[in-house]
């Protein structure tokens, strides 16, 4: 007899029992509905509280990793039944032990990262166990495509977990874990297809053309100094002339003072590269020496003492002369003439920073005016015109005379007339304005 006929016959023979069973079933269904609805609401509230302060990418990462972990667990279910021979409750209890270990290691790694800012050994365990699960799942695959899929699913879950960890680490510490040496940006810069700085295309092109002029000038000067043949000199000068024509045409070199200064600075650096061998930079780990008084002030103190005590001057005069080193002869290193009159008492130093700034600007303006007239003023001239102390004027002049224009005037005067840097003198007069630096001039 079919089941429906049995139920009908039982209801006809036992109407009271059937009513009790139906009422009990209805109560059970209502209770099950209420429990299930409360359970769904509770789970929804928990998920809502968990997700309300989390960004969407973290939620999607967890969802995708959970799906990938489920795929890996399904592969381990088949592996435990087909390969290991597990069946029934034993299979249900043991098939996903690797996935449970992966989740445990991931939770421990996240807690360790929040406390110590590093996943530690648990982060390595996540990747190791994930790879093991992927390999075991792929070993029971029935085709190559299924094997690739079984291998990919756990690795995708591990990758999503790793990216979630990296985002949280950056959010907590404010920095990334490492800086890769090989990135698309570095490759593009290395190949010359991208610019490392924020310069515009016109600035990059102008710098390249000015550098080409400076290198061509250095090459021609080196060939001339080496006594190269006329053919090589003619080729080098032709290359220099061509680079100069392009720089004037495309960079506005003839009318742009900034570009002119940049070109002169490059030429000055290239021409004096050999001077780097003679530099004596300070040793950073050398113990600090006690500051000594400047030589000018020592000499002035000795002169003042001699005027007050003639007997002491006769005794100390010889010692002072022996202590002062003799000046080294040089074309452009002597700031003042040997016969320049020393000031016995230096002017009082100005304590006001604003006043010092005013004096500095006045001295700079006077220097620029004299350089425009092709004169290199002495430190005494600067001190007399602006009211600066002589020692301060010497310091300023020692810095300013190394600038390309002043250096070119000093070199030109020495090369043409043999005049050393002994004060004010006229530079070489030329019919038209040309760019000169470090003794190089157009013939």
Coordinates of C-alpha atoms in Angstrom, one line a residue:
X1 CA 0.0 0.0 0.0
X2 CA 1.4 3.5 -0.9
X3 CA 2.4 5.8 2.0
X4 CA -0.3 8.2 1.2
X5 CA -2.9 5.5 1.5
X6 CA -1.5 4.4 4.8
X7 CA -1.7 7.9 6.1
X8 CA -5.3 8.3 4.9
X9 CA -6.3 4.9 6.5
X10 CA -4.6 5.9 9.8
X11 CA -6.4 9.3 9.9
X12 CA -9.7 7.6 9.1
X13 CA -9.3 5.0 11.8
X14 CA -7.7 7.3 14.4
X15 CA -9.1 10.8 14.0
X16 CA -8.1 12.0 17.5
X17 CA -4.6 10.8 17.3
X18 CA -4.3 12.4 13.8
X19 CA -5.5 15.7 15.2
X20 CA -3.0 15.5 18.1
X21 CA -0.1 14.7 15.7
X22 CA -1.1 17.6 13.3
X23 CA -1.3 20.1 16.2
X24 CA 2.1 18.9 17.6
X25 CA 3.6 19.2 14.1
X26 CA 2.2 22.6 13.7
X27 CA 3.6 23.8 17.0
X28 CA 7.0 22.3 16.2
X29 CA 7.1 24.0 12.8
X30 CA 6.1 27.4 14.4
X31 CA 8.8 26.9 17.1
X32 CA 11.4 26.0 14.4
X33 CA 10.5 29.0 12.4
X34 CA 10.8 31.3 15.3
X35 CA 14.2 29.8 16.3
X36 CA 15.5 30.0 12.8
X37 CA 14.3 33.6 12.4
X38 CA 16.0 34.6 15.7
X39 CA 19.1 32.8 14.7
X40 CA 19.2 34.5 11.3
X41 CA 18.7 37.9 12.9
X42 CA 21.4 37.2 15.5
X43 CA 23.8 36.2 12.8
X44 CA 22.9 39.2 10.7
X45 CA 23.4 41.6 13.6
X46 CA 26.8 40.0 14.3
X47 CA 27.8 40.3 10.7
X48 CA 26.5 43.9 10.5
X49 CA 28.5 45.0 13.6
X50 CA 31.6 43.2 12.3
X51 CA 31.4 44.8 8.9
X52 CA 30.2 48.3 9.7
X53 CA 33.7 49.6 10.5
X54 CA 35.5 47.5 7.9
X55 CA 36.2 48.7 4.3
X56 CA 34.5 46.8 1.5
X57 CA 37.8 45.4 0.1
X58 CA 38.4 43.6 3.4
X59 CA 35.0 42.0 3.4
X60 CA 35.3 40.9 -0.2
X61 CA 38.8 39.5 0.6
X62 CA 37.4 37.4 3.4
X63 CA 34.5 36.2 1.2
X64 CA 36.7 35.2 -1.7
X65 CA 39.2 33.5 0.6
X66 CA 36.4 31.5 2.2
X67 CA 35.2 30.3 -1.2
X68 CA 38.7 29.3 -2.2
X69 CA 39.2 27.5 1.1
X70 CA 35.9 25.7 0.5
X71 CA 37.2 24.5 -2.9
X72 CA 40.4 23.3 -1.3
X73 CA 38.4 21.5 1.4
X74 CA 36.2 19.8 -1.2
X75 CA 39.4 18.5 -2.9
X76 CA 40.7 17.2 0.4
X77 CA 37.3 15.4 0.9
X78 CA 37.8 13.5 -2.3
X79 CA 41.4 12.8 -1.5
X80 CA 40.6 11.4 2.0
X81 CA 38.0 9.1 0.5
X82 CA 39.7 8.0 -2.7
X83 CA 43.3 7.8 -1.6
X84 CA 43.2 7.4 2.2
X85 CA 40.1 5.3 2.2
X86 CA 38.3 7.2 5.0
X87 CA 34.5 6.7 5.2
X88 CA 31.6 7.8 7.3
X89 CA 32.3 9.9 10.5
X90 CA 36.0 9.3 10.3
X91 CA 36.1 11.0 6.9
X92 CA 33.9 13.8 8.1
X93 CA 36.2 14.5 11.1
X94 CA 39.6 14.3 9.4
X95 CA 39.2 15.5 5.8
X96 CA 39.7 19.2 6.5
X97 CA 42.5 19.2 9.1
X98 CA 44.9 21.1 6.9
X99 CA 42.3 23.8 6.2
X100 CA 41.7 24.2 10.0
X101 CA 45.4 24.5 10.5
X102 CA 45.6 27.1 7.8
X103 CA 42.9 29.2 9.4
X104 CA 44.5 28.8 12.8
X105 CA 47.9 30.0 11.5
X106 CA 46.2 32.9 9.7
X107 CA 44.5 34.0 12.9
X108 CA 47.7 33.7 14.9
X109 CA 49.7 35.6 12.2
X110 CA 47.1 38.5 12.3
X111 CA 47.3 38.8 16.1
X112 CA 51.1 38.7 15.9
X113 CA 51.1 41.4 13.2
X114 CA 48.9 43.6 15.3
X115 CA 51.1 43.2 18.4
X116 CA 54.6 43.0 16.8
X117 CA 54.0 44.4 13.3
X118 CA 55.1 41.2 11.7
X119 CA 53.4 37.9 10.8
X120 CA 56.4 35.9 12.0
X121 CA 56.6 32.1 11.6
X122 CA 52.8 31.8 11.5
X123 CA 52.7 33.8 8.2
X124 CA 55.2 31.3 6.7
X125 CA 53.1 28.4 8.0
X126 CA 50.0 29.8 6.2
X127 CA 51.9 29.6 2.8
X128 CA 53.4 26.2 3.6
X129 CA 50.2 24.5 4.7
X130 CA 48.3 26.1 1.8
X131 CA 50.8 24.8 -0.7
X132 CA 50.5 21.3 0.9
X133 CA 46.8 21.4 0.6
X134 CA 47.0 22.4 -3.0
X135 CA 49.4 19.6 -3.9
X136 CA 47.3 16.9 -2.1
X137 CA 44.1 18.1 -3.8
X138 CA 45.7 18.1 -7.2
X139 CA 47.1 14.6 -6.8
X140 CA 43.5 13.2 -6.9
X141 CA 42.5 15.2 -10.0
X142 CA 41.0 13.3 -13.0
X143 CA 42.4 15.7 -15.6
X144 CA 45.1 18.3 -16.1
X145 CA 42.5 21.2 -16.0
X146 CA 41.2 19.9 -12.7
X147 CA 44.7 19.6 -11.3
X148 CA 45.5 23.2 -12.2
X149 CA 42.3 24.3 -10.6
X150 CA 43.0 22.4 -7.4
X151 CA 46.4 24.0 -7.3
X152 CA 45.2 27.5 -7.9
X153 CA 42.3 27.7 -5.4
X154 CA 44.3 27.4 -2.2
X155 CA 47.0 29.8 -3.5
X156 CA 44.4 32.3 -4.3
X157 CA 43.1 32.1 -0.8
X158 CA 46.6 32.6 0.6
X159 CA 47.3 35.5 -1.7
X160 CA 44.1 37.3 -0.6
X161 CA 45.0 36.7 3.0
X162 CA 48.5 38.1 2.4
X163 CA 47.1 41.3 0.7
X164 CA 44.7 41.8 3.5
X165 CA 47.6 41.6 6.0
X166 CA 49.6 44.1 3.9
X167 CA 46.8 46.6 3.9
X168 CA 46.2 46.3 7.6
X169 CA 50.0 46.5 8.3
X170 CA 50.2 49.7 6.2
X171 CA 47.1 51.1 8.0
X172 CA 48.7 50.4 11.5
X173 CA 52.3 51.4 10.8
X174 CA 51.9 53.9 8.0
X175 CA 54.6 52.2 5.9
X176 CA 55.0 49.3 3.6
X177 CA 56.9 46.2 4.5
X178 CA 59.6 46.4 1.8
X179 CA 60.5 48.5 -1.2
X180 CA 61.0 46.4 -4.3
X181 CA 64.1 47.2 -6.3
X182 CA 62.4 46.0 -9.6
X183 CA 59.2 47.9 -10.2
X184 CA 57.6 49.1 -13.4
X185 CA 58.5 52.7 -12.5
X186 CA 62.2 51.9 -12.0
X187 CA 62.3 49.9 -15.2
X188 CA 60.7 52.7 -17.2
X189 CA 63.2 55.2 -15.7
X190 CA 66.1 52.9 -16.4
X191 CA 65.1 52.5 -20.1
X192 CA 64.8 56.3 -20.4
X193 CA 61.0 56.1 -21.0
X194 CA 60.0 58.0 -17.8
X195 CA 61.4 60.9 -15.8
X196 CA 62.4 60.4 -12.2
X197 CA 61.7 64.0 -11.2
X198 CA 58.8 66.3 -11.8
X199 CA 60.5 68.2 -14.6
X200 CA 58.5 69.0 -17.7
X201 CA 59.5 67.8 -21.2
X202 CA 60.9 71.2 -22.1
X203 CA 63.1 71.3 -19.0
X204 CA 64.4 67.8 -19.7
X205 CA 65.2 68.6 -23.3
X206 CA 66.9 71.9 -22.4
X207 CA 69.1 70.2 -19.8
X208 CA 70.1 67.5 -22.2
X209 CA 71.0 70.0 -24.9
X210 CA 73.1 72.1 -22.5
X211 CA 74.8 69.0 -21.2
X212 CA 75.6 68.0 -24.8
X213 CA 77.2 71.5 -25.3
X214 CA 79.3 71.2 -22.1
X215 CA 80.5 67.7 -23.0
X216 CA 81.4 68.7 -26.5
X217 CA 83.4 71.7 -25.2
X218 CA 85.3 69.5 -22.7
X219 CA 86.1 67.0 -25.5
X220 CA 87.4 69.8 -27.8
X221 CA 89.5 71.3 -25.0
X222 CA 91.0 67.9 -24.1
X223 CA 91.9 67.2 -27.7
X224 CA 93.6 70.7 -28.0
X225 CA 95.6 70.1 -24.8
X226 CA 96.7 66.7 -26.0
X227 CA 97.9 68.1 -29.3
X228 CA 95.4 66.2 -31.5
X229 CA 95.6 66.3 -35.3
X230 CA 93.9 69.0 -37.3
X231 CA 91.3 66.6 -38.6
X232 CA 90.2 65.5 -35.1
X233 CA 90.1 69.1 -33.9
X234 CA 88.0 70.1 -36.9
X235 CA 85.6 67.3 -36.1
X236 CA 85.4 68.2 -32.4
X237 CA 84.8 71.8 -33.1
X238 CA 82.2 70.9 -35.7
X239 CA 80.4 68.8 -33.1
X240 CA 80.6 71.6 -30.5
X241 CA 79.3 74.2 -33.0
X242 CA 76.4 72.0 -34.0
X243 CA 75.5 71.3 -30.3
X244 CA 75.7 75.1 -29.6
X245 CA 73.4 75.9 -32.6
X246 CA 70.8 73.4 -31.4
X247 CA 71.0 74.8 -27.8
X248 CA 70.6 78.4 -28.9
X249 CA 67.7 77.4 -31.2
X250 CA 65.7 75.1 -28.8
X251 CA 66.6 76.4 -25.3
X252 CA 66.8 80.1 -25.7
X253 CA 70.4 80.1 -24.5
X254 CA 71.1 83.5 -26.1
X255 CA 68.5 85.4 -24.1
X256 CA 67.9 83.3 -21.0
X257 CA 70.3 84.2 -18.1
X258 CA 69.2 81.1 -16.2
X259 CA 70.2 78.8 -19.0
X260 CA 73.4 80.6 -19.5
X261 CA 74.3 80.2 -15.8
X262 CA 73.4 76.5 -16.0
X263 CA 75.7 76.0 -19.0
X264 CA 78.6 77.9 -17.3
X265 CA 78.1 75.8 -14.1
X266 CA 78.3 72.6 -16.1
X267 CA 81.4 73.7 -18.0
X268 CA 83.0 74.8 -14.7
X269 CA 82.3 71.4 -13.1
X270 CA 83.6 69.4 -16.1
X271 CA 86.7 71.5 -16.5
X272 CA 87.7 71.2 -12.9
X273 CA 87.0 67.6 -12.3
X274 CA 90.7 66.9 -11.6
X275 CA 90.5 69.3 -8.6
X276 CA 88.5 66.6 -6.8
X277 CA 91.7 64.6 -6.2
X278 CA 93.1 67.4 -4.1
X279 CA 90.0 67.9 -1.9
X280 CA 90.4 67.1 1.8
X281 CA 86.9 66.6 3.2
X282 CA 86.4 66.4 7.0
X283 CA 86.4 63.0 8.5
X284 CA 82.9 62.4 10.1
X285 CA 84.2 60.2 12.9
X286 CA 87.2 62.4 13.8
X287 CA 86.9 63.9 17.3
X288 CA 86.0 67.6 17.3
X289 CA 89.0 70.0 17.6
X290 CA 88.8 73.1 19.8
X291 CA 88.0 76.1 17.8
X292 CA 90.9 78.5 17.2
X293 CA 90.8 82.2 16.5
X294 CA 91.0 83.2 12.9
X295 CA 94.5 84.1 11.7
X296 CA 93.4 87.7 10.9
X297 CA 92.3 88.3 14.4
X298 CA 95.4 86.7 15.8
X299 CA 97.6 89.0 13.7
X300 CA 95.6 92.0 14.7
X301 CA 95.8 91.1 18.4
X302 CA 99.6 90.7 18.1
X303 CA 99.9 94.2 16.4
X304 CA 97.7 95.8 19.1
X305 CA 99.8 94.2 21.8
X306 CA 103.0 95.4 20.2
X307 CA 101.7 99.0 20.2
X308 CA 100.9 98.8 23.9
X309 CA 104.1 97.0 25.0
X310 CA 107.2 97.7 22.8
X311 CA 109.3 95.3 24.8
X312 CA 106.9 92.5 24.2
X313 CA 106.7 93.2 20.5
X314 CA 110.4 92.8 20.1
X315 CA 110.3 89.4 21.9
X316 CA 107.2 88.1 20.2
X317 CA 107.7 89.6 16.7
X318 CA 110.1 86.8 15.6
X319 CA 107.9 84.1 17.0
X320 CA 104.8 85.4 15.3
X321 CA 106.5 85.6 12.0
X322 CA 107.7 82.0 12.3
X323 CA 104.2 80.8 13.3
X324 CA 102.4 82.4 10.3
X325 CA 102.6 80.1 7.3
X326 CA 103.9 81.6 4.0
X327 CA 101.2 82.2 1.4
X328 CA 101.1 79.7 -1.5
X329 CA 101.5 81.2 -4.9
X330 CA 98.5 80.6 -7.1
X331 CA 96.8 82.2 -10.1
X332 CA 93.5 82.8 -8.5
X333 CA 93.8 81.8 -4.8
X334 CA 95.4 84.9 -3.4
X335 CA 92.6 87.1 -2.1
X336 CA 94.6 90.2 -1.4
X337 CA 97.9 91.9 -2.3
X338 CA 100.8 91.3 0.0
X339 CA 101.2 95.1 0.4
X340 CA 97.6 95.6 1.5
X341 CA 97.4 97.6 4.7
X342 CA 96.0 95.6 7.6
X343 CA 93.3 97.2 9.8
X344 CA 94.6 97.3 13.4
X345 CA 91.2 97.2 15.0
X346 CA 88.3 95.5 13.2
X347 CA 85.0 97.3 13.2
X348 CA 82.5 96.2 15.8
X349 CA 80.4 93.2 14.7
X350 CA 76.7 93.9 14.1
X351 CA 74.6 91.8 16.4
X352 CA 71.3 92.5 14.7
X353 CA 70.5 89.8 12.1
X354 CA 68.4 92.2 10.1
X355 CA 71.3 94.7 9.9
X356 CA 73.7 91.9 8.8
X357 CA 71.3 90.9 6.1
X358 CA 71.2 94.5 4.8
X359 CA 75.0 94.6 4.7
X360 CA 75.1 91.3 2.9
X361 CA 72.7 92.5 0.2
X362 CA 74.6 95.7 -0.2
X363 CA 77.8 93.8 -0.6
X364 CA 76.3 91.4 -3.1
X365 CA 74.8 94.3 -5.1
X366 CA 78.2 96.0 -5.2
X367 CA 79.9 92.8 -6.3
X368 CA 77.4 92.2 -9.1
X369 CA 77.8 95.7 -10.4
X370 CA 81.6 95.5 -10.5
X371 CA 81.5 92.1 -12.2
X372 CA 79.2 93.6 -14.8
X373 CA 81.9 96.2 -15.4
X374 CA 84.3 93.3 -15.7
X375 CA 86.2 94.2 -12.5
X376 CA 86.9 91.9 -9.6
X377 CA 86.8 94.0 -6.4
X378 CA 89.0 93.4 -3.5
X379 CA 87.8 92.6 0.0
X380 CA 89.0 96.0 1.2
X381 CA 86.9 97.6 -1.6
X382 CA 83.8 95.7 -0.4
X383 CA 84.4 96.6 3.2
X384 CA 84.9 100.3 2.3
X385 CA 81.8 100.6 0.1
X386 CA 79.4 98.7 2.3
X387 CA 80.7 99.0 5.8
X388 CA 81.3 95.3 6.3
X389 CA 84.1 94.2 8.6
X390 CA 87.2 93.2 6.6
X391 CA 87.2 89.6 7.8
X392 CA 83.6 89.2 6.7
X393 CA 84.3 90.8 3.3
X394 CA 87.1 88.4 2.8
X395 CA 84.8 85.4 3.5
X396 CA 82.2 86.7 1.1
X397 CA 84.8 87.4 -1.6
X398 CA 86.3 83.9 -1.2
X399 CA 83.0 82.4 -2.0
X400 CA 81.8 84.8 -4.7
X401 CA 85.1 84.6 -6.8
X402 CA 84.4 80.9 -7.4
X403 CA 81.3 81.7 -9.3
X404 CA 81.5 81.1 -13.1
X405 CA 81.6 84.8 -14.2
X406 CA 84.2 86.0 -11.6
X407 CA 86.2 82.8 -12.1
X408 CA 86.3 83.4 -15.8
X409 CA 87.5 86.9 -15.4
X410 CA 90.3 85.8 -13.1
X411 CA 91.4 83.0 -15.4
X412 CA 91.2 85.3 -18.5
X413 CA 93.4 87.9 -16.8
X414 CA 95.9 85.4 -15.7
X415 CA 96.1 83.6 -19.1
X416 CA 96.4 86.8 -21.2
X417 CA 98.4 89.1 -18.9
X418 CA 99.9 86.9 -16.2
X419 CA 98.1 88.9 -13.6
X420 CA 97.4 87.2 -10.3
X421 CA 94.4 87.8 -8.1
X422 CA 95.8 90.8 -6.3
X423 CA 92.8 93.1 -6.3
X424 CA 90.9 95.2 -8.8
X425 CA 92.0 94.9 -12.4
X426 CA 90.3 95.2 -15.8
X427 CA 89.4 91.9 -17.5
X428 CA 90.0 91.3 -21.2
X429 CA 87.9 93.5 -23.3
X430 CA 86.0 91.8 -26.1
X431 CA 84.0 93.2 -28.9
X432 CA 80.9 91.1 -28.4
X433 CA 79.5 89.3 -25.4
X434 CA 80.6 85.7 -25.3
X435 CA 80.3 82.9 -22.8
X436 CA 83.5 82.3 -20.9
X437 CA 84.3 80.1 -18.0
X438 CA 87.5 78.7 -16.5
X439 CA 89.7 80.1 -19.3
X440 CA 87.6 78.9 -22.2
X441 CA 86.6 81.5 -24.7
X442 CA 85.6 81.6 -28.3
X443 CA 88.4 82.6 -30.7

